[in-house]
Amino acid sequence: MREKPTLILLHGGPGYDHSSFKPAFSQLTDIAQVIYYDHRGHGRSDARPKDEWTLDTYADDVVRLCAALGIRKPIVLGQSFGGFVAQRYIARHPRHPAKVILSSTSGKLGLERKLAMFERLGGSEARDVAERFWTAPSEATYSPYKKICKPLYSTIAPANGDAALRANLDKEILFTWAGGEQQNMNLLPELFRARCPVLVLAGELDPVCPLEDARDIVAALPENLVQFEQFPGCGHGVWRDAPDVAFSRLRRFIEE
């Protein structure tokens, strides 16, 4: 018998569920206990009132989950919105994790960077559609965003049956949070509190969490604790676009 580290996966969104991690992250079960869960109010978790849809609550939920399951010193990976949660978790509970992985995420909204990348990848139409959605998230602005901008997130076409296409989406959470807390979110000033190694992963062609956002996160973290890996030719979720390279990097970080 040998003890494995516990890897807790914080999914993207807001409003989605953990299924976008499956089956890809199952390949890490030889070196880690992998825990998938849906954020409070998301997916298969119980519905909760809107006043609980906050980063503080979601960050504290990581600690609550570990307490319920008897987990000490987890490795916490946050993808996109899950990366927002992981950054707030670092600020509020800096000594709780063994390691943290921030994947394709941002420290603040950074709208101009988003719009510039959407225009680079999809032209003026993509820029205009993205601007309408991110300034006023709603059903009316999300429908064209899903059609025009979402395909630009990844540099490869999703395979048939891709888990991301099966993921449950609660649009009320998406519109409420993206139009609320995310608009004025700034997680960077508290990242100096980190007390464990932090790996930051970023795709050079990510339009929604651009590369410069990742560099801001790296600059805000303690220099002696942060590791940074940028992936050419990759978009949002480098483990989707370059799985072999990305999972090799994750393995090294988990095992070192």
PDB file of N, CA, C and O in Angstrom, residues 142-176:
ATOM      1  N   TYR A 142     -26.065  35.690 -25.174  1.00  0.00           N
ATOM      2  CA  TYR A 142     -25.326  34.422 -25.089  1.00  0.00           C
ATOM      3  C   TYR A 142     -25.525  33.570 -26.334  1.00  0.00           C
ATOM      4  O   TYR A 142     -24.597  32.871 -26.762  1.00  0.00           O
ATOM      5  N   SER A 143     -26.704  33.599 -26.913  1.00  0.00           N
ATOM      6  CA  SER A 143     -26.980  32.735 -28.067  1.00  0.00           C
ATOM      7  C   SER A 143     -25.990  32.995 -29.211  1.00  0.00           C
ATOM      8  O   SER A 143     -25.367  32.050 -29.721  1.00  0.00           O
ATOM      9  N   PRO A 144     -25.791  34.242 -29.655  1.00  0.00           N
ATOM     10  CA  PRO A 144     -24.766  34.462 -30.691  1.00  0.00           C
ATOM     11  C   PRO A 144     -23.352  34.229 -30.187  1.00  0.00           C
ATOM     12  O   PRO A 144     -22.477  33.799 -30.954  1.00  0.00           O
ATOM     13  N   TYR A 145     -23.100  34.479 -28.898  1.00  0.00           N
ATOM     14  CA  TYR A 145     -21.773  34.216 -28.334  1.00  0.00           C
ATOM     15  C   TYR A 145     -21.444  32.730 -28.410  1.00  0.00           C
ATOM     16  O   TYR A 145     -20.331  32.352 -28.785  1.00  0.00           O
ATOM     17  N   LYS A 146     -22.414  31.907 -28.078  1.00  0.00           N
ATOM     18  CA  LYS A 146     -22.201  30.460 -28.141  1.00  0.00           C
ATOM     19  C   LYS A 146     -21.901  30.016 -29.571  1.00  0.00           C
ATOM     20  O   LYS A 146     -21.041  29.157 -29.800  1.00  0.00           O
ATOM     21  N   LYS A 147     -22.574  30.618 -30.533  1.00  0.00           N
ATOM     22  CA  LYS A 147     -22.411  30.221 -31.931  1.00  0.00           C
ATOM     23  C   LYS A 147     -21.109  30.750 -32.534  1.00  0.00           C
ATOM     24  O   LYS A 147     -20.392  30.014 -33.234  1.00  0.00           O
ATOM     25  N   ILE A 148     -20.769  32.006 -32.268  1.00  0.00           N
ATOM     26  CA  ILE A 148     -19.643  32.660 -32.924  1.00  0.00           C
ATOM     27  C   ILE A 148     -18.346  32.545 -32.130  1.00  0.00           C
ATOM     28  O   ILE A 148     -17.266  32.298 -32.693  1.00  0.00           O
ATOM     29  N   CYS A 149     -18.431  32.716 -30.808  1.00  0.00           N
ATOM     30  CA  CYS A 149     -17.216  32.831 -29.983  1.00  0.00           C
ATOM     31  C   CYS A 149     -16.773  31.528 -29.339  1.00  0.00           C
ATOM     32  O   CYS A 149     -15.570  31.272 -29.223  1.00  0.00           O
ATOM     33  N   LYS A 150     -17.718  30.728 -28.903  1.00  0.00           N
ATOM     34  CA  LYS A 150     -17.341  29.482 -28.219  1.00  0.00           C
ATOM     35  C   LYS A 150     -16.438  28.589 -29.069  1.00  0.00           C
ATOM     36  O   LYS A 150     -15.480  27.998 -28.547  1.00  0.00           O
ATOM     37  N   PRO A 151     -16.697  28.435 -30.380  1.00  0.00           N
ATOM     38  CA  PRO A 151     -15.805  27.595 -31.184  1.00  0.00           C
ATOM     39  C   PRO A 151     -14.364  28.103 -31.233  1.00  0.00           C
ATOM     40  O   PRO A 151     -13.456  27.340 -31.584  1.00  0.00           O
ATOM     41  N   LEU A 152     -14.128  29.357 -30.867  1.00  0.00           N
ATOM     42  CA  LEU A 152     -12.782  29.922 -30.885  1.00  0.00           C
ATOM     43  C   LEU A 152     -11.998  29.596 -29.621  1.00  0.00           C
ATOM     44  O   LEU A 152     -10.798  29.856 -29.553  1.00  0.00           O
ATOM     45  N   TYR A 153     -12.673  29.017 -28.604  1.00  0.00           N
ATOM     46  CA  TYR A 153     -11.999  28.699 -27.352  1.00  0.00           C
ATOM     47  C   TYR A 153     -10.888  27.677 -27.562  1.00  0.00           C
ATOM     48  O   TYR A 153      -9.851  27.727 -26.913  1.00  0.00           O
ATOM     49  N   SER A 154     -11.144  26.701 -28.436  1.00  0.00           N
ATOM     50  CA  SER A 154     -10.207  25.607 -28.656  1.00  0.00           C
ATOM     51  C   SER A 154      -9.677  25.667 -30.073  1.00  0.00           C
ATOM     52  O   SER A 154     -10.382  26.089 -30.996  1.00  0.00           O
ATOM     53  N   THR A 155      -8.440  25.236 -30.238  1.00  0.00           N
ATOM     54  CA  THR A 155      -7.847  25.242 -31.575  1.00  0.00           C
ATOM     55  C   THR A 155      -8.151  23.970 -32.347  1.00  0.00           C
ATOM     56  O   THR A 155      -7.798  23.856 -33.514  1.00  0.00           O
ATOM     57  N   ILE A 156      -8.778  22.995 -31.689  1.00  0.00           N
ATOM     58  CA  ILE A 156      -9.194  21.773 -32.377  1.00  0.00           C
ATOM     59  C   ILE A 156     -10.691  21.611 -32.215  1.00  0.00           C
ATOM     60  O   ILE A 156     -11.277  22.058 -31.230  1.00  0.00           O
ATOM     61  N   ALA A 157     -11.333  20.982 -33.190  1.00  0.00           N
ATOM     62  CA  ALA A 157     -12.768  20.749 -33.104  1.00  0.00           C
ATOM     63  C   ALA A 157     -13.046  19.683 -32.059  1.00  0.00           C
ATOM     64  O   ALA A 157     -12.355  18.660 -32.018  1.00  0.00           O
ATOM     65  N   PRO A 158     -14.045  19.903 -31.175  1.00  0.00           N
ATOM     66  CA  PRO A 158     -14.368  18.868 -30.186  1.00  0.00           C
ATOM     67  C   PRO A 158     -14.707  17.550 -30.858  1.00  0.00           C
ATOM     68  O   PRO A 158     -15.397  17.511 -31.875  1.00  0.00           O
ATOM     69  N   ALA A 159     -14.189  16.465 -30.307  1.00  0.00           N
ATOM     70  CA  ALA A 159     -14.499  15.138 -30.841  1.00  0.00           C
ATOM     71  C   ALA A 159     -15.957  14.792 -30.589  1.00  0.00           C
ATOM     72  O   ALA A 159     -16.599  15.348 -29.705  1.00  0.00           O
ATOM     73  N   ASN A 160     -16.495  13.872 -31.369  1.00  0.00           N
ATOM     74  CA  ASN A 160     -17.861  13.428 -31.137  1.00  0.00           C
ATOM     75  C   ASN A 160     -17.992  12.887 -29.728  1.00  0.00           C
ATOM     76  O   ASN A 160     -17.171  12.108 -29.267  1.00  0.00           O
ATOM     77  N   GLY A 161     -19.034  13.326 -29.040  1.00  0.00           N
ATOM     78  CA  GLY A 161     -19.252  12.859 -27.681  1.00  0.00           C
ATOM     79  C   GLY A 161     -18.372  13.556 -26.662  1.00  0.00           C
ATOM     80  O   GLY A 161     -18.278  13.118 -25.530  1.00  0.00           O
ATOM     81  N   ASP A 162     -17.724  14.668 -27.050  1.00  0.00           N
ATOM     82  CA  ASP A 162     -16.874  15.394 -26.119  1.00  0.00           C
ATOM     83  C   ASP A 162     -17.650  15.770 -24.867  1.00  0.00           C
ATOM     84  O   ASP A 162     -18.781  16.232 -24.934  1.00  0.00           O
ATOM     85  N   ALA A 163     -17.012  15.561 -23.718  1.00  0.00           N
ATOM     86  CA  ALA A 163     -17.709  15.771 -22.451  1.00  0.00           C
ATOM     87  C   ALA A 163     -18.201  17.199 -22.303  1.00  0.00           C
ATOM     88  O   ALA A 163     -19.239  17.444 -21.691  1.00  0.00           O
ATOM     89  N   ALA A 164     -17.458  18.152 -22.867  1.00  0.00           N
ATOM     90  CA  ALA A 164     -17.859  19.545 -22.732  1.00  0.00           C
ATOM     91  C   ALA A 164     -19.221  19.789 -23.377  1.00  0.00           C
ATOM     92  O   ALA A 164     -19.985  20.661 -22.953  1.00  0.00           O
ATOM     93  N   LEU A 165     -19.544  19.022 -24.403  1.00  0.00           N
ATOM     94  CA  LEU A 165     -20.824  19.185 -25.066  1.00  0.00           C
ATOM     95  C   LEU A 165     -21.965  18.556 -24.268  1.00  0.00           C
ATOM     96  O   LEU A 165     -23.119  18.886 -24.469  1.00  0.00           O
ATOM     97  N   ARG A 166     -21.614  17.642 -23.357  1.00  0.00           N
ATOM     98  CA  ARG A 166     -22.631  16.989 -22.537  1.00  0.00           C
ATOM     99  C   ARG A 166     -22.856  17.710 -21.217  1.00  0.00           C
ATOM    100  O   ARG A 166     -23.777  17.389 -20.484  1.00  0.00           O
ATOM    101  N   ALA A 167     -21.986  18.677 -20.916  1.00  0.00           N
ATOM    102  CA  ALA A 167     -22.036  19.326 -19.612  1.00  0.00           C
ATOM    103  C   ALA A 167     -23.360  20.058 -19.417  1.00  0.00           C
ATOM    104  O   ALA A 167     -23.891  20.693 -20.338  1.00  0.00           O
ATOM    105  N   ASN A 168     -23.893  19.952 -18.219  1.00  0.00           N
ATOM    106  CA  ASN A 168     -25.080  20.707 -17.858  1.00  0.00           C
ATOM    107  C   ASN A 168     -24.710  22.178 -17.720  1.00  0.00           C
ATOM    108  O   ASN A 168     -23.676  22.513 -17.162  1.00  0.00           O
ATOM    109  N   LEU A 169     -25.571  23.068 -18.194  1.00  0.00           N
ATOM    110  CA  LEU A 169     -25.341  24.500 -18.062  1.00  0.00           C
ATOM    111  C   LEU A 169     -26.544  25.141 -17.414  1.00  0.00           C
ATOM    112  O   LEU A 169     -27.663  25.055 -17.933  1.00  0.00           O
ATOM    113  N   ASP A 170     -26.332  25.790 -16.277  1.00  0.00           N
ATOM    114  CA  ASP A 170     -27.365  26.575 -15.617  1.00  0.00           C
ATOM    115  C   ASP A 170     -27.136  28.027 -16.025  1.00  0.00           C
ATOM    116  O   ASP A 170     -26.241  28.698 -15.510  1.00  0.00           O
ATOM    117  N   LYS A 171     -27.950  28.496 -16.962  1.00  0.00           N
ATOM    118  CA  LYS A 171     -27.730  29.832 -17.509  1.00  0.00           C
ATOM    119  C   LYS A 171     -28.005  30.922 -16.483  1.00  0.00           C
ATOM    120  O   LYS A 171     -27.411  32.011 -16.558  1.00  0.00           O
ATOM    121  N   GLU A 172     -28.870  30.655 -15.536  1.00  0.00           N
ATOM    122  CA  GLU A 172     -29.142  31.673 -14.520  1.00  0.00           C
ATOM    123  C   GLU A 172     -27.884  31.976 -13.711  1.00  0.00           C
ATOM    124  O   GLU A 172     -27.566  33.132 -13.427  1.00  0.00           O
ATOM    125  N   ILE A 173     -27.144  30.921 -13.349  1.00  0.00           N
ATOM    126  CA  ILE A 173     -25.881  31.132 -12.629  1.00  0.00           C
ATOM    127  C   ILE A 173     -24.897  31.873 -13.523  1.00  0.00           C
ATOM    128  O   ILE A 173     -24.227  32.821 -13.090  1.00  0.00           O
ATOM    129  N   LEU A 174     -24.786  31.454 -14.778  1.00  0.00           N
ATOM    130  CA  LEU A 174     -23.849  32.093 -15.709  1.00  0.00           C
ATOM    131  C   LEU A 174     -24.138  33.580 -15.834  1.00  0.00           C
ATOM    132  O   LEU A 174     -23.242  34.415 -15.649  1.00  0.00           O
ATOM    133  N   PHE A 175     -25.379  33.940 -16.130  1.00  0.00           N
ATOM    134  CA  PHE A 175     -25.703  35.346 -16.373  1.00  0.00           C
ATOM    135  C   PHE A 175     -25.603  36.174 -15.090  1.00  0.00           C
ATOM    136  O   PHE A 175     -25.124  37.307 -15.116  1.00  0.00           O
ATOM    137  N   THR A 176     -26.044  35.599 -13.972  1.00  0.00           N
ATOM    138  CA  THR A 176     -25.999  36.325 -12.701  1.00  0.00           C
ATOM    139  C   THR A 176     -24.568  36.602 -12.289  1.00  0.00           C
ATOM    140  O   THR A 176     -24.213  37.731 -11.908  1.00  0.00           O
TER     141      THR A 176
END
